[in-house]
Tab-separated table of C-alpha atoms in Angstrom:
chain	number	residue	atom	x	y	z
A	2	MET	CA	67.431	-10.721	32.417
A	3	ARG	CA	67.254	-14.356	31.412
A	4	ASP	CA	63.858	-14.675	33.120
A	5	LEU	CA	62.534	-11.653	31.239
A	6	LEU	CA	63.702	-13.085	27.935
A	7	LEU	CA	62.057	-16.401	28.815
A	8	ILE	CA	58.776	-14.648	29.666
A	9	PHE	CA	58.969	-12.691	26.396
A	10	ALA	CA	59.610	-15.858	24.396
A	11	ILE	CA	56.700	-17.718	26.042
A	12	SER	CA	54.232	-14.883	25.499
A	13	LEU	CA	55.485	-14.318	21.953
A	14	GLY	CA	55.123	-18.005	21.081
A	15	ALA	CA	51.582	-18.186	22.463
A	16	ALA	CA	50.561	-14.972	20.701
A	17	LEU	CA	52.114	-16.111	17.410
A	18	ALA	CA	50.200	-19.381	17.554
A	19	ILE	CA	46.898	-17.556	18.005
A	20	GLY	CA	47.871	-14.961	15.398
A	21	LEU	CA	48.640	-17.609	12.791
A	22	ALA	CA	45.347	-19.338	13.513
A	23	GLY	CA	43.550	-16.022	13.077
A	24	ALA	CA	45.378	-15.335	9.797
A	25	VAL	CA	44.357	-18.732	8.450
A	26	LEU	CA	40.747	-18.090	9.488
A	27	LEU	CA	40.752	-14.640	7.864
A	28	ARG	CA	42.074	-16.121	4.632
A	29	ALA	CA	39.338	-18.757	4.690
A	30	LEU	CA	36.728	-16.017	5.242
A	31	ARG	CA	38.181	-13.563	2.682
A	32	ARG	CA	34.878	-13.461	0.779
A	33	SER	CA	32.871	-12.595	3.898
A	34	SER	CA	31.614	-9.175	4.902
A	35	ILE	CA	33.726	-6.491	6.549
A	36	THR	CA	31.859	-7.094	9.825
A	37	VAL	CA	33.033	-10.713	9.911
A	38	HIS	CA	36.632	-9.667	9.178
A	39	LEU	CA	36.616	-7.068	11.960
A	40	SER	CA	35.107	-9.557	14.419
A	41	VAL	CA	37.735	-12.215	13.634
A	42	LEU	CA	40.554	-9.655	13.824
A	43	LEU	CA	39.347	-8.293	17.164
A	44	THR	CA	38.838	-11.764	18.634
A	45	THR	CA	42.276	-12.899	17.464
A	46	THR	CA	43.947	-9.879	19.086
A	47	VAL	CA	42.175	-10.246	22.422
A	48	VAL	CA	42.654	-14.022	22.564
A	49	ALA	CA	46.337	-13.673	21.681
A	50	ILE	CA	46.872	-11.282	24.596
A	51	ALA	CA	44.873	-13.457	26.978
A	52	VAL	CA	46.675	-16.662	25.983
A	53	GLY	CA	50.064	-14.961	26.278
A	54	VAL	CA	49.283	-13.716	29.785
A	55	MET	CA	47.956	-17.115	30.879
A	56	ALA	CA	50.979	-18.947	29.434
A	57	VAL	CA	53.369	-16.655	31.323
A	58	ALA	CA	51.334	-16.988	34.518
A	59	GLU	CA	51.428	-20.761	34.213
A	60	ALA	CA	55.196	-20.734	33.619
A	61	MET	CA	55.809	-18.553	36.685
A	62	PHE	CA	54.495	-21.304	38.993
A	63	LEU	CA	52.014	-19.013	40.691
A	64	SER	CA	49.968	-20.291	43.584
A	65	PRO	CA	46.485	-21.589	42.709
A	66	HIS	CA	44.909	-18.497	44.266
A	67	ASP	CA	47.168	-16.048	42.399
A	68	LEU	CA	46.691	-17.949	39.141
A	69	GLU	CA	42.938	-17.790	39.592
A	70	VAL	CA	43.108	-14.028	40.203
A	71	VAL	CA	45.182	-13.551	37.029
A	72	LEU	CA	42.803	-15.670	34.968
A	73	ILE	CA	39.733	-13.819	36.256
A	74	THR	CA	41.362	-10.464	35.537
A	75	VAL	CA	42.350	-11.497	32.012
A	76	ALA	CA	38.901	-12.948	31.329
A	77	ALA	CA	37.163	-9.761	32.500
A	78	ALA	CA	39.432	-7.574	30.380
A	79	ALA	CA	38.892	-9.865	27.380
A	80	VAL	CA	35.112	-9.732	27.717
A	81	VAL	CA	35.092	-5.927	27.997
A	82	SER	CA	37.475	-5.602	25.039
A	83	LEU	CA	35.370	-7.898	22.873
A	84	VAL	CA	32.091	-6.162	23.724
A	85	VAL	CA	33.389	-2.613	23.254
A	86	GLY	CA	35.481	-3.513	20.203
A	87	GLY	CA	32.608	-5.483	18.655
A	88	HIS	CA	30.170	-2.602	19.117
A	89	PHE	CA	32.414	0.063	17.632
A	90	GLY	CA	33.752	-2.335	15.007
A	91	ARG	CA	30.214	-2.976	13.809
A	92	ARG	CA	29.546	0.765	13.619
A	93	LEU	CA	32.787	1.219	11.702
A	94	ALA	CA	31.826	-1.553	9.284
A	95	LEU	CA	28.367	-0.047	8.738
A	96	ALA	CA	29.905	3.377	8.137
A	97	ALA	CA	32.334	1.924	5.597
A	98	VAL	CA	29.541	0.098	3.785
A	99	TRP	CA	27.378	3.225	3.851
A	100	ARG	CA	30.201	5.299	2.345
A	101	ASP	CA	30.714	2.739	-0.425
A	102	GLN	CA	26.999	2.688	-1.158
A	103	ALA	CA	26.835	6.487	-1.099
A	104	ARG	CA	29.719	6.725	-3.571
A	105	GLU	CA	28.081	4.142	-5.818
A	106	ARG	CA	24.754	6.011	-5.694
A	107	GLU	CA	26.552	9.257	-6.506
A	108	ARG	CA	28.245	7.640	-9.511
A	109	GLN	CA	24.913	6.268	-10.715
A	110	LEU	CA	23.204	9.651	-10.254
A	111	GLU	CA	25.988	11.424	-12.117
A	112	LYS	CA	25.773	8.909	-14.958
A	113	GLY	CA	21.991	9.322	-14.985
A	114	ARG	CA	22.337	13.094	-15.211
A	115	ARG	CA	24.773	12.844	-18.118
A	116	ASP	CA	22.549	10.360	-19.935
A	117	LEU	CA	19.488	12.503	-19.289
A	118	VAL	CA	21.134	15.598	-20.728
A	119	ALA	CA	22.270	13.674	-23.812
A	120	TRP	CA	18.934	11.952	-24.407
A	121	VAL	CA	16.769	14.991	-23.757
A	122	SER	CA	19.002	17.052	-26.050
A	123	HIS	CA	18.324	14.499	-28.776
A	124	ASP	CA	14.585	14.474	-28.059
A	125	LEU	CA	14.482	18.269	-28.258
A	126	ARG	CA	16.783	18.622	-31.243
A	127	THR	CA	14.782	16.282	-33.463
A	128	PRO	CA	11.392	18.079	-33.265
A	129	LEU	CA	13.105	21.486	-33.294
A	130	ALA	CA	14.762	20.641	-36.617
A	131	GLY	CA	11.399	19.591	-38.042
A	132	LEU	CA	9.674	22.703	-36.711
A	133	ARG	CA	12.344	24.946	-38.205
A	134	ALA	CA	12.116	23.233	-41.601
A	135	MET	CA	8.328	23.513	-41.706
A	136	ALA	CA	8.377	27.138	-40.513
A	137	GLU	CA	10.929	28.081	-43.193
A	138	ALA	CA	8.900	26.297	-45.858
A	139	LEU	CA	5.797	28.245	-44.863
A	140	GLU	CA	7.717	31.517	-44.561
A	141	ASP	CA	9.406	31.195	-47.975
A	142	GLY	CA	6.193	30.207	-49.692
A	143	VAL	CA	7.591	26.831	-50.755
A	144	VAL	CA	4.382	25.220	-49.546
A	145	ARG	CA	1.249	26.848	-50.941
A	146	ASP	CA	-1.238	24.015	-51.253
A	147	PRO	CA	-3.927	24.606	-48.577
A	148	ASP	CA	-4.023	20.962	-47.563
A	149	THR	CA	-0.243	20.817	-47.149
A	150	VAL	CA	-0.245	24.086	-45.227
A	151	ASP	CA	-2.913	22.728	-42.902
A	152	GLU	CA	-0.871	19.533	-42.432
A	153	TYR	CA	2.226	21.581	-41.581
A	154	HIS	CA	0.249	23.597	-39.054
A	155	ARG	CA	-1.104	20.396	-37.489
A	156	ARG	CA	2.347	18.846	-37.258
A	157	ILE	CA	3.793	22.034	-35.758
A	158	ARG	CA	1.102	21.966	-33.078
A	159	LEU	CA	1.667	18.257	-32.326
A	160	GLU	CA	5.433	18.678	-32.032
A	161	THR	CA	4.954	21.754	-29.854
A	162	ASP	CA	2.620	19.806	-27.572
A	163	ARG	CA	5.121	16.950	-27.338
A	164	MET	CA	7.954	19.322	-26.435
A	165	THR	CA	5.726	20.987	-23.849
A	166	ARG	CA	5.028	17.596	-22.250
A	167	LEU	CA	8.742	16.847	-22.212
A	168	VAL	CA	9.540	20.144	-20.478
A	169	ASP	CA	6.727	19.542	-17.967
A	170	ASP	CA	8.108	16.068	-17.232
A	171	LEU	CA	11.601	17.476	-16.730
A	172	PHE	CA	10.250	20.069	-14.301
A	173	GLU	CA	8.275	17.423	-12.396
A	174	LEU	CA	11.283	15.112	-12.222
A	175	SER	CA	13.535	17.917	-10.991
A	176	ARG	CA	11.040	18.665	-8.181
A	177	ILE	CA	11.037	15.010	-7.161
A	178	ASN	CA	14.830	14.624	-7.221
A	179	ALA	CA	15.405	17.923	-5.413
A	180	GLY	CA	12.967	17.015	-2.637
A	181	ALA	CA	10.900	20.106	-3.435
A	182	LEU	CA	7.685	18.134	-3.968
A	183	ARG	CA	5.137	18.968	-1.264
A	184	LEU	CA	2.040	16.781	-1.194
A	185	SER	CA	-1.291	17.760	0.300
A	186	LEU	CA	-2.788	14.404	1.211
A	187	THR	CA	-6.554	14.007	1.259
A	188	ALA	CA	-9.021	11.154	0.866
A	189	VAL	CA	-9.137	10.633	-2.909
A	190	PRO	CA	-11.643	8.231	-4.528
A	191	LEU	CA	-9.476	6.167	-6.838
A	192	GLY	CA	-12.385	5.480	-9.184
A	193	GLU	CA	-12.783	9.162	-10.055
A	194	VAL	CA	-9.063	9.565	-10.806
A	195	VAL	CA	-9.093	6.475	-13.020
A	196	SER	CA	-12.207	7.695	-14.827
A	197	ASP	CA	-10.560	11.018	-15.702
A	198	ALA	CA	-7.357	9.275	-16.821
A	199	LEU	CA	-9.330	6.897	-19.030
A	200	ALA	CA	-11.180	9.812	-20.631
A	201	SER	CA	-7.878	11.439	-21.636
A	202	THR	CA	-6.439	8.147	-22.910
A	203	ILE	CA	-9.437	6.936	-24.927
A	204	PRO	CA	-8.656	8.980	-28.095
A	205	LEU	CA	-5.154	7.528	-28.386
A	206	ALA	CA	-6.388	4.009	-27.601
A	207	ALA	CA	-9.180	4.322	-30.174
A	208	ALA	CA	-6.724	5.499	-32.831
A	209	ARG	CA	-4.666	2.351	-32.268
A	210	ARG	CA	-7.721	0.080	-31.836
A	211	ILE	CA	-6.705	-0.778	-28.269
A	212	LYS	CA	-9.463	-1.821	-25.880
A	213	LEU	CA	-9.495	-0.207	-22.435
A	214	VAL	CA	-11.132	-2.368	-19.755
A	215	ALA	CA	-11.842	-1.074	-16.240
A	216	SER	CA	-13.709	-2.561	-13.310
A	217	GLU	CA	-17.131	-1.071	-12.671
A	218	SER	CA	-16.893	-1.272	-8.873
A	219	GLY	CA	-14.547	-1.985	-6.000
A	220	TRP	CA	-12.504	1.190	-6.306
A	221	PRO	CA	-11.010	2.086	-2.904
A	222	THR	CA	-10.285	5.510	-1.434
A	223	VAL	CA	-6.615	6.371	-0.880
A	224	ALA	CA	-4.678	8.998	1.058
A	225	ALA	CA	-3.037	10.938	-1.745
A	226	SER	CA	-2.565	14.244	-3.510
A	227	GLU	CA	-5.060	14.172	-6.359
A	228	PRO	CA	-2.996	15.990	-9.056
A	229	GLU	CA	0.055	13.785	-8.493
A	230	LEU	CA	-2.061	10.618	-8.288
A	231	ALA	CA	-3.769	11.549	-11.569
A	232	ARG	CA	-0.298	11.959	-13.109
A	233	VAL	CA	0.661	8.467	-11.934
A	234	VAL	CA	-2.452	6.803	-13.380
A	235	THR	CA	-2.273	8.731	-16.654
A	236	ASN	CA	1.408	7.921	-17.173
A	237	LEU	CA	0.791	4.219	-16.550
A	238	LEU	CA	-2.139	4.144	-18.979
A	239	LEU	CA	-0.252	6.050	-21.680
A	240	ASN	CA	2.747	3.778	-21.254
A	241	ALA	CA	0.543	0.681	-21.578
A	242	VAL	CA	-1.247	2.015	-24.681
A	243	ARG	CA	2.017	3.117	-26.259
A	244	TYR	CA	3.674	-0.283	-26.013
A	245	THR	CA	0.614	-2.449	-26.683
A	246	PRO	CA	0.278	-3.572	-30.306
A	247	GLU	CA	-2.837	-2.621	-32.246
A	248	ASP	CA	-6.009	-4.555	-31.372
A	249	GLY	CA	-4.559	-5.230	-27.924
A	250	THR	CA	-6.111	-4.768	-24.487
A	251	VAL	CA	-5.207	-2.626	-21.487
A	252	ARG	CA	-6.921	-3.587	-18.233
A	253	ILE	CA	-7.012	-1.460	-15.081
A	254	GLU	CA	-8.182	-2.826	-11.734
A	255	ALA	CA	-7.974	-1.923	-8.063
A	256	GLY	CA	-8.625	-3.348	-4.621
A	257	ARG	CA	-7.684	-3.142	-0.971
A	258	GLU	CA	-5.462	-5.258	1.281
A	259	ARG	CA	-5.487	-4.356	4.992
A	260	ASP	CA	-4.220	-0.755	5.255
A	261	TYR	CA	-3.104	-0.535	1.636
A	262	ALA	CA	-4.974	-0.023	-1.617
A	263	TRP	CA	-3.594	-1.323	-4.891
A	264	LEU	CA	-4.044	-0.317	-8.506
A	265	SER	CA	-2.901	-2.474	-11.416
A	266	VAL	CA	-2.487	-1.681	-15.110
A	267	ALA	CA	-1.988	-4.756	-17.292
A	268	ASP	CA	-1.400	-4.802	-21.042
A	269	THR	CA	-0.800	-7.279	-23.847
A	270	CYS	CA	2.570	-5.964	-25.008
A	271	GLY	CA	4.098	-9.434	-25.076
A	272	GLY	CA	6.251	-8.968	-21.990
A	273	ILE	CA	9.433	-7.143	-21.031
A	274	PRO	CA	12.890	-8.735	-21.314
A	275	PRO	CA	13.905	-9.859	-17.804
A	276	ALA	CA	17.161	-7.900	-18.066
A	277	ASP	CA	15.168	-4.670	-18.548
A	278	LEU	CA	12.825	-5.102	-15.573
A	279	PRO	CA	15.232	-3.672	-12.924
A	280	ARG	CA	15.915	-0.624	-15.135
A	281	LEU	CA	12.337	0.116	-16.122
A	282	PHE	CA	11.939	3.009	-13.669
A	283	ASP	CA	15.343	4.539	-14.451
A	284	VAL	CA	15.385	8.037	-15.884
A	285	ALA	CA	15.332	8.147	-19.710
A	286	PHE	CA	15.172	4.354	-20.072
A	287	ARG	CA	12.862	3.274	-22.888
A	288	GLY	CA	14.031	-0.210	-23.746
A	289	GLU	CA	13.998	0.746	-27.442
A	290	PRO	CA	16.909	0.529	-29.872
A	291	ALA	CA	16.093	4.018	-31.157
A	292	ARG	CA	15.423	7.157	-29.155
A	293	THR	CA	12.910	8.612	-31.592
A	294	PRO	CA	9.315	7.486	-30.974
A	295	GLY	CA	7.925	5.219	-33.609
A	296	PRO	CA	4.880	5.910	-35.715
A	297	GLY	CA	1.812	6.484	-33.687
A	298	ASN	CA	3.758	7.041	-30.513
A	299	GLY	CA	4.592	10.653	-30.878
A	300	SER	CA	1.195	11.742	-29.700
A	301	GLY	CA	1.010	9.131	-27.072
A	302	GLY	CA	2.797	11.059	-24.437
A	303	ALA	CA	6.300	9.933	-25.293
A	304	SER	CA	8.395	12.012	-22.965
A	305	GLY	CA	12.028	11.061	-23.252
A	306	GLY	CA	11.619	7.974	-21.095
A	307	LEU	CA	10.630	10.049	-18.051
A	308	GLY	CA	7.063	8.803	-17.566
A	309	LEU	CA	7.822	5.731	-15.453
A	310	ALA	CA	10.591	7.528	-13.540
A	311	ILE	CA	8.016	10.166	-12.568
A	312	VAL	CA	5.565	7.424	-11.569
A	313	HIS	CA	8.203	5.846	-9.324
A	314	GLY	CA	9.109	9.168	-7.703
A	315	LEU	CA	5.511	10.249	-7.107
A	316	VAL	CA	4.495	6.882	-5.659
A	317	GLU	CA	7.450	6.901	-3.268
A	318	ALA	CA	6.541	10.463	-2.256
A	319	HIS	CA	3.157	9.021	-1.224
A	320	ARG	CA	4.974	6.419	0.953
A	321	GLY	CA	3.858	3.728	-1.480
A	322	ARG	CA	5.606	1.463	-3.936
A	323	VAL	CA	5.256	0.461	-7.565
A	324	GLU	CA	6.225	-2.898	-9.044
A	325	VAL	CA	6.225	-4.462	-12.494
A	326	SER	CA	6.127	-8.090	-13.559
A	327	ASN	CA	5.534	-10.067	-16.710
A	328	THR	CA	2.267	-11.902	-17.315
A	329	ALA	CA	1.208	-14.503	-19.845
A	330	GLU	CA	0.292	-11.862	-22.464
A	331	GLY	CA	2.280	-8.797	-21.453
A	332	CYS	CA	3.257	-6.980	-18.281
A	333	ARG	CA	1.470	-5.695	-15.181
A	334	PHE	CA	2.243	-2.589	-13.129
A	335	VAL	CA	0.972	-2.569	-9.532
A	336	VAL	CA	0.872	0.589	-7.399
A	337	ARG	CA	0.301	0.264	-3.638
A	338	LEU	CA	-0.763	3.296	-1.637
A	339	VAL	CA	-1.961	3.933	1.890
A	340	ALA	CA	-5.730	3.495	2.060
A	341	ALA	CA	-7.760	6.396	3.446
């Protein structure tokens, strides 16, 4: 019995020494990743067992041959334990990180949905109140002057068009987020898409005295779905015109790098605050202190802050990417797509 107690004390002392060393190391690495913590914990456990066994074997005065057999056996078991434990520990760490990231994404999506409902409700309520007031004025005969009646009719049509664009953007965004967007990829000449987008943007740009500049040649062909690609280019142009001050310039260019084609839209808006750059493609983010579009913007395709979110979703659906950066005079959006 005394020998057993002695063996227990020796193994316990050796294991405690290794365990304390591991605890100190874990405390020093407390800011490290979960993978590092699991690796240190696993190594400490295996080494503590191995050192305890070797200390007892040494104290038992085994023959050199028997001691060698014990050491080889312990070393083999330690190696197998470390390899198997390290593999599954790494998978466990990755699963834990993935769950944390999934929960964080879910919280962000839920917050985005709540914000979207609140912001879109505001964007719908404001024009609806104006439409109701104008309709009641016309119905009650409060407004009789032909010029005023014509102005009311024009404003009703403009607000109706803006609400229609907002509903269309919501439908498009819901298709993207639900994974219901199905693209039919073909070889699309980028120059033709840009030409059509410029034609639809010219009236707004002319009204604000903004100069649209496009390259005359060098437009590549991309593998894309033409309706969705046209939506991307149009949204980028409208966004640039909307935020560029009067007498500014919006420049659109394109080119090809290896297997990818790129399209850039640069404006002279004065730049975007660095803190807003990571949020620029978030749903309903406008970077404005007020939700209501300012003068001259209502007809510019203002759509509840959904335009750039739709651009981001459509570009990713094409297996491409979109980036934004500040330039000397404003900002520059770059879309990269697979070249045909």
